[in-house]
mmCIF file of C-alpha atoms in Angstrom:
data_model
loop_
_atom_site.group_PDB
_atom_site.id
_atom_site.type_symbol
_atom_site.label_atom_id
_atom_site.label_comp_id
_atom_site.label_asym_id
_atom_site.label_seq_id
_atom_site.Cartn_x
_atom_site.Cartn_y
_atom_site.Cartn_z
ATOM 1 C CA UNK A 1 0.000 0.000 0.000
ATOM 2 C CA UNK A 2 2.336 2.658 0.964
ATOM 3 C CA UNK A 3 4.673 1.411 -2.067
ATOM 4 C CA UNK A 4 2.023 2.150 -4.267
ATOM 5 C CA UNK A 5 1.370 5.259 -2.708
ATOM 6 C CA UNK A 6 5.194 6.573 -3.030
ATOM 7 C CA UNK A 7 5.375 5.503 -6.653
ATOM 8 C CA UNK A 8 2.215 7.563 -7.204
ATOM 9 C CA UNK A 9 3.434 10.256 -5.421
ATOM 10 C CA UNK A 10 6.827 9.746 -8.004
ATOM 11 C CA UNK A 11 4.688 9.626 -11.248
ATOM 12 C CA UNK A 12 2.521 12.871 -9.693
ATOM 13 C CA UNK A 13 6.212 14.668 -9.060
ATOM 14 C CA UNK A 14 7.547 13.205 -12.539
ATOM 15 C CA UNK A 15 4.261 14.976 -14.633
ATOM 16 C CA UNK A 16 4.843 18.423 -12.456
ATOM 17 C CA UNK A 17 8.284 18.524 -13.781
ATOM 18 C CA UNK A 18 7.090 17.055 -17.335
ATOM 19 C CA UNK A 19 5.012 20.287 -17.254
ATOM 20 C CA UNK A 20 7.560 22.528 -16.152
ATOM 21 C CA UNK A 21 10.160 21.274 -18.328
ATOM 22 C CA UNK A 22 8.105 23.068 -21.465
ATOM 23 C CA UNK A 23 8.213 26.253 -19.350
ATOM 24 C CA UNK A 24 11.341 27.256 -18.932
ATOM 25 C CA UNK A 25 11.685 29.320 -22.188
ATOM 26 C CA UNK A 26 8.493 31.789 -21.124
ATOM 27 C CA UNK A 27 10.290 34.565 -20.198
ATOM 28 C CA UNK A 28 12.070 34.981 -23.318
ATOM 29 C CA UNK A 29 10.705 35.959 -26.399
ATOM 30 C CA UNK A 30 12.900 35.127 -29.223
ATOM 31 C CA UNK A 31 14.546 32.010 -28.255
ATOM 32 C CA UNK A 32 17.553 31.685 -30.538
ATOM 33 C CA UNK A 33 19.413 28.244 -31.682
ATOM 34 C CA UNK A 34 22.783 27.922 -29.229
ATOM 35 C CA UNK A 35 24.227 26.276 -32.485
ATOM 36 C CA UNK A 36 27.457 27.939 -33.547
ATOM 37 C CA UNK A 37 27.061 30.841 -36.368
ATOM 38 C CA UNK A 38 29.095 29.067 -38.421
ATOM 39 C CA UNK A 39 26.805 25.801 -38.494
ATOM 40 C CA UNK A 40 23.626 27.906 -38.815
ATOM 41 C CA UNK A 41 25.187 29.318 -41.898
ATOM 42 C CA UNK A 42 25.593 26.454 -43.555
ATOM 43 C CA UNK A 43 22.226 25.060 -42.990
ATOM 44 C CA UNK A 44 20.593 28.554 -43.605
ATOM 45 C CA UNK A 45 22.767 29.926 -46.662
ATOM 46 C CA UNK A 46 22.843 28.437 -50.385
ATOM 47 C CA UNK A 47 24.622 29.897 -53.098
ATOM 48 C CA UNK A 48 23.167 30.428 -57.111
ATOM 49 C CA UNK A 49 25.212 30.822 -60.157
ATOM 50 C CA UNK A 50 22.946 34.017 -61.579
ATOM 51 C CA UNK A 51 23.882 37.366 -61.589
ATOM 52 C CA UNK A 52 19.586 38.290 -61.520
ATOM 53 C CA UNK A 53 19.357 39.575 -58.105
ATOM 54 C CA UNK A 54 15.388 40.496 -59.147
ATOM 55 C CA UNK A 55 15.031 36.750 -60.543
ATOM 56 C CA UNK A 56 16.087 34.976 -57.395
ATOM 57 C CA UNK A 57 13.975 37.449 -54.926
ATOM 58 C CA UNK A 58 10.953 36.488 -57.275
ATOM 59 C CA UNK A 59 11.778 33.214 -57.327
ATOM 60 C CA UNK A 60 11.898 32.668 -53.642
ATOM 61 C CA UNK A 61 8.846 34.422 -53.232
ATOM 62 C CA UNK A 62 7.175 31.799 -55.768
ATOM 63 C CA UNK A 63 8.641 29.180 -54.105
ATOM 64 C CA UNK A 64 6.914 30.402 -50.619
ATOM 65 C CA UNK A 65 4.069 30.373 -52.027
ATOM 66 C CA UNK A 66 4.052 27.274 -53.851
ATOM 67 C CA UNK A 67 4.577 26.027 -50.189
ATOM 68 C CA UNK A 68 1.350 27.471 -48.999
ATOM 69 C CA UNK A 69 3.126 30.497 -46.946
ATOM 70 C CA UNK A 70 1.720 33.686 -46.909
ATOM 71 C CA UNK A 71 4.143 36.829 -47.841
ATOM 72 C CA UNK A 72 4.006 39.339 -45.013
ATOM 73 C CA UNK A 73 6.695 41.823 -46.286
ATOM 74 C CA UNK A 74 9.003 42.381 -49.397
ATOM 75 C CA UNK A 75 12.012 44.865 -49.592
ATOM 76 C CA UNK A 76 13.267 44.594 -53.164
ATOM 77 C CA UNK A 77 16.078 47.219 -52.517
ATOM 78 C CA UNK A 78 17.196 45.178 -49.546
ATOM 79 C CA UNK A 79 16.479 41.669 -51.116
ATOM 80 C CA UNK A 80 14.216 40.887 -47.994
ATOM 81 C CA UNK A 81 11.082 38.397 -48.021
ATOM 82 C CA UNK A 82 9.228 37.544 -44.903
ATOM 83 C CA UNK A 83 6.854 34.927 -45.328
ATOM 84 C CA UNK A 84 4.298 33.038 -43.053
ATOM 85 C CA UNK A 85 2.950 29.832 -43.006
ATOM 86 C CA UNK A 86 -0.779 28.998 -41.027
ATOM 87 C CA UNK A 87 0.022 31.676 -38.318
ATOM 88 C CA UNK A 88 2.755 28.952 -36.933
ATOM 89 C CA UNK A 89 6.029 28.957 -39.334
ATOM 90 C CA UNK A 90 7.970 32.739 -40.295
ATOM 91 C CA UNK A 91 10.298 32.458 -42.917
ATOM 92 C CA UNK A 92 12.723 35.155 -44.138
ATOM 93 C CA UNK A 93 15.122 34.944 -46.597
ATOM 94 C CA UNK A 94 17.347 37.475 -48.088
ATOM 95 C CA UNK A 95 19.097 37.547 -51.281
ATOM 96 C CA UNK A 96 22.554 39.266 -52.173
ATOM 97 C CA UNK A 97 25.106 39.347 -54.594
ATOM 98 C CA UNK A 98 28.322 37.536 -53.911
ATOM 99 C CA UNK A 99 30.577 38.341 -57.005
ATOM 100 C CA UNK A 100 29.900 39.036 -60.193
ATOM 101 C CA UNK A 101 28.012 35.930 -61.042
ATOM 102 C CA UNK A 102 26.816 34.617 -57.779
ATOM 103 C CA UNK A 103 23.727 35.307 -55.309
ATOM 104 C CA UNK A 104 23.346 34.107 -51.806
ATOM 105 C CA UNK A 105 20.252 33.122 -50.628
ATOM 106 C CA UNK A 106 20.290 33.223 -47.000
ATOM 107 C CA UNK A 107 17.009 32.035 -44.902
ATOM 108 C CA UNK A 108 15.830 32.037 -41.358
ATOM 109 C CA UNK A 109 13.065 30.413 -39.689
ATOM 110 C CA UNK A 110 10.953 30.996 -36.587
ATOM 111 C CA UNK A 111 7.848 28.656 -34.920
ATOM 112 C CA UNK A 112 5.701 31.004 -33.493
ATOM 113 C CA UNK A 113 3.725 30.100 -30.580
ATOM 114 C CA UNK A 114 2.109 32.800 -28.292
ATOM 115 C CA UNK A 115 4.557 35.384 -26.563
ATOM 116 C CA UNK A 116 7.485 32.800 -27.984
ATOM 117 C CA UNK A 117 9.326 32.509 -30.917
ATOM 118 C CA UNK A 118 11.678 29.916 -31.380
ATOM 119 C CA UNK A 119 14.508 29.747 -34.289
ATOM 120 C CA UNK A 120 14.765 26.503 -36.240
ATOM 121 C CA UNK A 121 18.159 24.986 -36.509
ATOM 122 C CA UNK A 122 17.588 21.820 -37.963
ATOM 123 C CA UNK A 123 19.653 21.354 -41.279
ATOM 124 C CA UNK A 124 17.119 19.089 -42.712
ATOM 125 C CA UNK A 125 13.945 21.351 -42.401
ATOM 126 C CA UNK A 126 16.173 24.415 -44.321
ATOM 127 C CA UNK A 127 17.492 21.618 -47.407
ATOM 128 C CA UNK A 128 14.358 19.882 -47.765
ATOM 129 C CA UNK A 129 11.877 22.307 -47.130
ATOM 130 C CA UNK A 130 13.360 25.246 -48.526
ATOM 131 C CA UNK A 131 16.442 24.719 -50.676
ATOM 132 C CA UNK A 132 15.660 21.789 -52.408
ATOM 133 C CA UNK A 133 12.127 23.148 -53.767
ATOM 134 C CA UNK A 134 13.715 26.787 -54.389
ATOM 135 C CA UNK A 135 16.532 25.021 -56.580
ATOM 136 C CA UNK A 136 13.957 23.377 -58.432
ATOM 137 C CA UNK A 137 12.315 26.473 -59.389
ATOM 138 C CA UNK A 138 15.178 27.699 -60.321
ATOM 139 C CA UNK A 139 16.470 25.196 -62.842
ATOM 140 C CA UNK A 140 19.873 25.795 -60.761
ATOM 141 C CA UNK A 141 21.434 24.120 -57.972
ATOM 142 C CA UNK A 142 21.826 25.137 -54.524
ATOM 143 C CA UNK A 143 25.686 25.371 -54.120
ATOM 144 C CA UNK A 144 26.942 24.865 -50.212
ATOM 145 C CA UNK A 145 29.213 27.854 -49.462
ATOM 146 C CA UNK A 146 32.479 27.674 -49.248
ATOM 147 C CA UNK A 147 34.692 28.052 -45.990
ATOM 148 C CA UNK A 148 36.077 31.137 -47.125
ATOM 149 C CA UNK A 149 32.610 32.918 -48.355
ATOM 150 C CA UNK A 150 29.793 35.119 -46.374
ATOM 151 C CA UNK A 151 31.381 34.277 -42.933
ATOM 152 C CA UNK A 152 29.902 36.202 -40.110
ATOM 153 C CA UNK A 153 31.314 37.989 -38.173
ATOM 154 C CA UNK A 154 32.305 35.810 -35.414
ATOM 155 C CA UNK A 155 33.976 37.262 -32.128
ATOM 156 C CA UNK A 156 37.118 35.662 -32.347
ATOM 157 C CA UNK A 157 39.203 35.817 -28.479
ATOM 158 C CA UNK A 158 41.576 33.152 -29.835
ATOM 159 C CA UNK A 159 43.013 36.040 -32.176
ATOM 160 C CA UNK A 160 43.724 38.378 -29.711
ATOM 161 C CA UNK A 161 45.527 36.078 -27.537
ATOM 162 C CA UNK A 162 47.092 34.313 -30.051
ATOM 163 C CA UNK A 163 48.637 37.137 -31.448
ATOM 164 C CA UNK A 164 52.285 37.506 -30.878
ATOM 165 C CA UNK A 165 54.420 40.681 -30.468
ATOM 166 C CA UNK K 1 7.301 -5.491 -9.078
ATOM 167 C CA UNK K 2 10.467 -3.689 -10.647
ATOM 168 C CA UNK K 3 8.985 -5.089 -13.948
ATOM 169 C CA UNK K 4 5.936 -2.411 -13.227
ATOM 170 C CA UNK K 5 7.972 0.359 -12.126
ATOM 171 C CA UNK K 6 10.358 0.067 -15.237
ATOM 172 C CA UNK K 7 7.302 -0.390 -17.401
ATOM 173 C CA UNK K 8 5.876 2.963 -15.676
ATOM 174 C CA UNK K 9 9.143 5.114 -16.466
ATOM 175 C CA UNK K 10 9.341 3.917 -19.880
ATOM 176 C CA UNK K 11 5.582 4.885 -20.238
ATOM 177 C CA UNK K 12 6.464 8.318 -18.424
ATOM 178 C CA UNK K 13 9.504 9.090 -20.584
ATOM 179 C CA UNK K 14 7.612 8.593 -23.709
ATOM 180 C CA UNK K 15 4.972 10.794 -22.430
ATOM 181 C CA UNK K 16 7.857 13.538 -21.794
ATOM 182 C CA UNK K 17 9.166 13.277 -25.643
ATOM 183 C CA UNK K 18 5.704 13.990 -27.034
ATOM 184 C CA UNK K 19 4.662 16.454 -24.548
ATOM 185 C CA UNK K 20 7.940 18.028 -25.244
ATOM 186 C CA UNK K 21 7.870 18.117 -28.598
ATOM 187 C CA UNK K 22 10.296 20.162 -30.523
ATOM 188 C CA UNK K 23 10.106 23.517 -32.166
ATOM 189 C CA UNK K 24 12.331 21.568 -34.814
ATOM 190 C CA UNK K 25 9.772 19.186 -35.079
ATOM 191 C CA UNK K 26 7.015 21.751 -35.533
ATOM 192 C CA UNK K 27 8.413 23.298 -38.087
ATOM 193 C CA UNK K 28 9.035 20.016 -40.285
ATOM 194 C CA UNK K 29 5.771 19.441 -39.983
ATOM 195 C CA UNK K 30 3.905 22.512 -40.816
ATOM 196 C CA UNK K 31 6.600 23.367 -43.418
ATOM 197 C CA UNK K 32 5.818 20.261 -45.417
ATOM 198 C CA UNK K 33 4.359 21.386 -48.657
ATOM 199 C CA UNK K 34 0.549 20.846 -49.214
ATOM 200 C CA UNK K 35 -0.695 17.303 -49.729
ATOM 201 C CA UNK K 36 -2.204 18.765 -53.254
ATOM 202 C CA UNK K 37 0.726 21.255 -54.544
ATOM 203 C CA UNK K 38 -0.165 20.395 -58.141
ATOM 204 C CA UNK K 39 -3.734 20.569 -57.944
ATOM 205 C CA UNK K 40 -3.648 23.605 -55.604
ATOM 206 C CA UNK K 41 -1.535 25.243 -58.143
ATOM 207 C CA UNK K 42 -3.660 24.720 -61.261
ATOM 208 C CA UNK K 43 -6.304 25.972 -58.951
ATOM 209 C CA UNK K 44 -4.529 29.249 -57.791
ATOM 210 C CA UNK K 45 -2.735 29.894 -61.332
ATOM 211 C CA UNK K 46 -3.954 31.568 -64.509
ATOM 212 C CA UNK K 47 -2.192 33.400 -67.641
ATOM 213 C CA UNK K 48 -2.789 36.347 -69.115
ATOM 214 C CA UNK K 49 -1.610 37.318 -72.867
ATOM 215 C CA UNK K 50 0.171 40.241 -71.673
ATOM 216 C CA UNK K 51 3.399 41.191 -70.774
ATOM 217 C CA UNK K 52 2.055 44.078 -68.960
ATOM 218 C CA UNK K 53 2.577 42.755 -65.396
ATOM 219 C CA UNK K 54 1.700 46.589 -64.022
ATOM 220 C CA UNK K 55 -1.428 46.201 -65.634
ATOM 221 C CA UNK K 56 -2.208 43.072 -63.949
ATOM 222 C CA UNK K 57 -0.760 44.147 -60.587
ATOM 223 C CA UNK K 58 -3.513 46.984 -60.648
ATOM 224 C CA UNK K 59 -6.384 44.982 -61.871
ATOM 225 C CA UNK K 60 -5.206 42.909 -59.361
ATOM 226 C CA UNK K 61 -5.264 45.443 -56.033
ATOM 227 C CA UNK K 62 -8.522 47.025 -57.994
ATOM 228 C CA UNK K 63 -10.261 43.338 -57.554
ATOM 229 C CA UNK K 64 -8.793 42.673 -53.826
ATOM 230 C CA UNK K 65 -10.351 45.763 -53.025
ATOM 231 C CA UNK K 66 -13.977 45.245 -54.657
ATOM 232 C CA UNK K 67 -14.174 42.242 -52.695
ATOM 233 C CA UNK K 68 -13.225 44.207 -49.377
ATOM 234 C CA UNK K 69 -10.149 43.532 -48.601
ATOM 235 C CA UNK K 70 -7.246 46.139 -47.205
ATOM 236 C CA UNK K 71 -3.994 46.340 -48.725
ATOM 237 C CA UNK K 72 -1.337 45.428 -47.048
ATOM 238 C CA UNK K 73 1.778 45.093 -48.597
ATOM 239 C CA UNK K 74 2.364 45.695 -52.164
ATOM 240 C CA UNK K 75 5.967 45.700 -54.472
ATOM 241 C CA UNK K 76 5.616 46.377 -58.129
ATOM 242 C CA UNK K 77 9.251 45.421 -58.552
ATOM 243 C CA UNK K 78 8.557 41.750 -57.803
ATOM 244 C CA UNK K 79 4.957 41.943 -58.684
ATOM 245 C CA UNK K 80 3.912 41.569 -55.006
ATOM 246 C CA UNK K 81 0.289 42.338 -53.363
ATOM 247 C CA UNK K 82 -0.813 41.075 -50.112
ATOM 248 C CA UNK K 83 -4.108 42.127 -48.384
ATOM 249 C CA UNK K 84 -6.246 40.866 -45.626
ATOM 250 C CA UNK K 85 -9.885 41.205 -44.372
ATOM 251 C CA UNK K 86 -11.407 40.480 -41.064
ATOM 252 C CA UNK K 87 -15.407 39.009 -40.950
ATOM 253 C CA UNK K 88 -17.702 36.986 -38.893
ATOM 254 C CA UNK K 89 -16.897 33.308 -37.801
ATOM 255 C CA UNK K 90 -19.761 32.497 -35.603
ATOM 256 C CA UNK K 91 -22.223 29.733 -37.139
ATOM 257 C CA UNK K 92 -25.123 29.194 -35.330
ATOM 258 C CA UNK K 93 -25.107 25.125 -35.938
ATOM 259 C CA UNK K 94 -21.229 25.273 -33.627
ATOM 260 C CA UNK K 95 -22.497 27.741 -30.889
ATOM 261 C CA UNK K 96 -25.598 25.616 -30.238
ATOM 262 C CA UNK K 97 -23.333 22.208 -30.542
ATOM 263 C CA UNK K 98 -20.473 23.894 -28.310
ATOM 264 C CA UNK K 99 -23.474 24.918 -25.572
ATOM 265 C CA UNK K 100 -25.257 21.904 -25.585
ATOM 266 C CA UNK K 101 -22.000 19.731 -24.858
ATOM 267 C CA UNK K 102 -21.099 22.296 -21.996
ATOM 268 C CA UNK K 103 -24.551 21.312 -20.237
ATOM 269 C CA UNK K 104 -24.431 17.842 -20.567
ATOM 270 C CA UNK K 105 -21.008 17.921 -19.678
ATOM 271 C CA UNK K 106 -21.754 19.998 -16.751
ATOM 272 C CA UNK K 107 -24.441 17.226 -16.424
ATOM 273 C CA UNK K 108 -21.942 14.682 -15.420
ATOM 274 C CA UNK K 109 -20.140 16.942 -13.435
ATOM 275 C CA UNK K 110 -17.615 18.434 -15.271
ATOM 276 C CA UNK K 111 -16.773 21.827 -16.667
ATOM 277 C CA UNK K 112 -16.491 22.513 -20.414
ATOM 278 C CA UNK K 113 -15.380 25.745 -21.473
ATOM 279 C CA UNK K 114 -17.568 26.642 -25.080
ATOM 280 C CA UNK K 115 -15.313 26.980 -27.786
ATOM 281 C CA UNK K 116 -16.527 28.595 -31.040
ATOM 282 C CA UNK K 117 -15.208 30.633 -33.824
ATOM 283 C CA UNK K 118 -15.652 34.118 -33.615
ATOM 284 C CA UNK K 119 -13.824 35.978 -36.217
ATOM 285 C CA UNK K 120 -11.571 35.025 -39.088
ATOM 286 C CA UNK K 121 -8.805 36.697 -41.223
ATOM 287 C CA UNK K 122 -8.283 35.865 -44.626
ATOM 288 C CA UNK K 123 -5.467 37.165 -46.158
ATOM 289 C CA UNK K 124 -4.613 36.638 -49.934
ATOM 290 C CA UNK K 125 -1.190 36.741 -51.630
ATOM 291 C CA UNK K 126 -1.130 38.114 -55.461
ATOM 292 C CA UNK K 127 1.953 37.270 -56.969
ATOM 293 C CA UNK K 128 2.287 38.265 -60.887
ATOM 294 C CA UNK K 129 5.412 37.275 -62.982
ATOM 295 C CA UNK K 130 6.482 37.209 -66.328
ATOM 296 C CA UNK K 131 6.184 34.214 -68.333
ATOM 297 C CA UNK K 132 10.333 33.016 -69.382
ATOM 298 C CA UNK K 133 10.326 33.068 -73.138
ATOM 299 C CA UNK K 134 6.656 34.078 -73.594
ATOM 300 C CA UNK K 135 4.389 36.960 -74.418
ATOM 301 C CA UNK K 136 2.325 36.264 -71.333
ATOM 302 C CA UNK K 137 2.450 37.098 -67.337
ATOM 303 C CA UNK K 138 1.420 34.457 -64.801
ATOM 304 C CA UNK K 139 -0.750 35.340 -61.924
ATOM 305 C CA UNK K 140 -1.070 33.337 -58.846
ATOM 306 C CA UNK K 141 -3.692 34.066 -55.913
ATOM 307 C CA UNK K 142 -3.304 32.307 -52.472
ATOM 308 C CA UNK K 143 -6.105 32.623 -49.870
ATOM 309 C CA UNK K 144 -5.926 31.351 -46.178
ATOM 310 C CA UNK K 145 -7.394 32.240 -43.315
ATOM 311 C CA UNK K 146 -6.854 32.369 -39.304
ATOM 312 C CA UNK K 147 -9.400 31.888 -37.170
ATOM 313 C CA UNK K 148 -10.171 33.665 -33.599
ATOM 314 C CA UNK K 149 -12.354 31.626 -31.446
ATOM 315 C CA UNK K 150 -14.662 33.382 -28.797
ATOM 316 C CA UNK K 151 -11.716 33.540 -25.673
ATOM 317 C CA UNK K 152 -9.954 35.655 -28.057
ATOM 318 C CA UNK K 153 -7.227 33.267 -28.935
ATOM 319 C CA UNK K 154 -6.336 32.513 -32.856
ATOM 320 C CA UNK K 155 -6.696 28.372 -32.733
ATOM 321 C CA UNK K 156 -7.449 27.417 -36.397
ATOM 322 C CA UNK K 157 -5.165 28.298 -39.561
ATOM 323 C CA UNK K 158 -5.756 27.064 -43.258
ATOM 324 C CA UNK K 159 -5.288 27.143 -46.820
ATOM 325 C CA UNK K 160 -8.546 27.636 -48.363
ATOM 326 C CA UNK K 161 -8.969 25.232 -51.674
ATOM 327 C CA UNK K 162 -12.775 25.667 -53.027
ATOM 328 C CA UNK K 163 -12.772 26.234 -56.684
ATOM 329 C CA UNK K 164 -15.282 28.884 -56.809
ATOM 330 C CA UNK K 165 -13.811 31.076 -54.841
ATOM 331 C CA UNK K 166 -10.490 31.143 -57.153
ATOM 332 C CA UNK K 167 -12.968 30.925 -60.198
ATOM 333 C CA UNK K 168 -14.782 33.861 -59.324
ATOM 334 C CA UNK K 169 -11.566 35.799 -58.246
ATOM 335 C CA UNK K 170 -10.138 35.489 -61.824
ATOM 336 C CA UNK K 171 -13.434 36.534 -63.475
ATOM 337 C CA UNK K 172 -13.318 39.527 -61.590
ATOM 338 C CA UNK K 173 -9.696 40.188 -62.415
ATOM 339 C CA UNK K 174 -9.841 39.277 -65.779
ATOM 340 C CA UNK K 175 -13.170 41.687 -66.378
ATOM 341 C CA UNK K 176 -11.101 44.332 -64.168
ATOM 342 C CA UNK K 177 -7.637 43.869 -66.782
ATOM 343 C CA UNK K 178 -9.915 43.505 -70.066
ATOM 344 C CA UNK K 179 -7.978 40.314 -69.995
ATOM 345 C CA UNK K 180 -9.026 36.531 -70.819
ATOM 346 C CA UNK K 181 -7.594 34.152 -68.028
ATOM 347 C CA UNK K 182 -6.135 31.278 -69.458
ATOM 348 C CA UNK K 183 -5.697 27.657 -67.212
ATOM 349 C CA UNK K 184 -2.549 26.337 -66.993
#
């Protein structure tokens, strides 16, 4: 009896904490991936061979659309798109030049649930559900960047120690 | 007897994974393109034999706005028009339905909190490009909607796929342009 009472008492105390445990992001609103910036970028950036900076930002927006998002804004002078899918998914993807005959399309996606956003940082959601359909609309392939292309600034201690007198 | 207790933290932890799932996860799912792309695009496509895509971009916000909608975002330079109108959810059939299932669950002694829907949004997205290689410009209309149930909360977002509404959009836009619409 009271063995079945403490292991009740254990699966009561297990559910609390079950409960909490999807709580602990409340207080903050955008909840960003703790992935490196170097990883996101490579999920979240693809590179074109086209020089048509107005092709690609039309293209993406077709390809949004073919996936049943919604476009919220569009900054052709910036190469901006944000687009949202069933009030749950926010996508935004910019497109620049890298070179004379390159653009980078570079994507970023949020699940929004009420008074919390959360980034998504998985690298098969941005190839299959973004990069691979967007290549196909645009008869090119998505190109993986290179090591030594679009690299964010990254705040790099090891320099500063690491350089000698 | 440490058979049942394993058995009861296996149970637990798989109740923890799906209670907990991931924002990852969420995303997969609701990014996954429609279950009818093809058929959804046939639906929501039409061409005009024009390569005036400023034209159609007008006719375009002209129609939206016949039908009631607000503009909300338009860019001629990649043929972008997005607008959005707010109306009445409530159907009398799911308030009475919603009501009666709150008394008889009050009935048997618990509480049910009546869930309708109140309002919706429907928003549209006009996209018009020009057609590679041809004298024509492609249009494409998307309509979805949110909805808002009676607590004020937005619970219910969708693509919306009847014919006759995307029928009856192109007529419109086609009279507006002087245009035949053309099925792809």
């Amino acid at each position: 009896m009271t063995l079945s009472k403490s292991i009740r008492f254990a699966i009561f105390g297990a559910m609390a904490l079950t409960v909490a445990a999807c709580q602990t992001n409340n207080q903050s609103q955008v909840v960003l991936s703790k992935k490196s910036p170097v990883e996101l970028r490579a999920m979240q950036a693809r590179a074109f061979e086209t020089s048509d900076q107005n092709k690609t930002l039309r293209t993406v927006i077709a390809t949004f659309q073919d996936l049943g998002y919604g476009i919220d804004k569009v900054e052709p002078a910036a190469g901006t798109v944000s687009a949202t899918k069933l009030a749950k998914l926010r996508m935004t993807a910019t497109v620049y030049p890298r070179g004379p005959s390159r653009m980078i399309v570079r994507s970023n996606a949020l699940v929004m649930n009420p008074g919390m956003e959360s980034q998504v940082d998985d690298p098969e959601f941005y190839k299959d559900l973004f990069f691979e359909p967007l290549s196909k609309a645009m008869f090119l392939t998505a190109l993986e960047l290179g090591s030594e292309e679009d690299v964010p600034p990254v705040p790099d201690a090891a320099s500063k120690t690491t350089a000698k007198p | 007897m440490r058979v049942h207790i394993g058995l009861a933290a296996a149970i637990l932890a798989a109740g923890m994974l799906s209670a907990c799932q991931t924002m990852n996860d969420v995303a997969k799912t609701v990014g996954k393109p429609p279950e009818k792309a093809l058929e959804m695009r046939a639906l929501q496509t039409r061409r005009f034999d024009s390569e005036n895509e400023k034209l159609l971009l007008e006719a375009g916000t002209q129609t939206l706005q016949d039908l009631g909608f607000t503009i909300s975002e338009a860019s001629s330079d990649v043929g972008v028009v997005v607008a959005s109108k707010q109306r009445n959810a409530e159907e009398g059939g799911q308030v009475a339905a919603q009501i009666g299932l709150t008394i008889a669950m009050a009935l048997l002694g618990v509480a049910n909190n009546p869930t309708w829907d109140q309002e919706q949004t429907i928003r549209v997205t006009f996209i018009a490009n020009p057609v590679s290689g041809g004298r024509q410009t492609e249009v494409r209309t998307t309509f979805d909607r949110i909805l808002v149930n009676n607590h004020g909360h937005a619970w219910k977002a969708e693509l919306l796929m009847e014919p006759q509404l995307y029928q009856e959009f192109f007529e419109k836009l086609s009279a507006s342009a002087f245009l035949e619409a053309h099925k792809i």
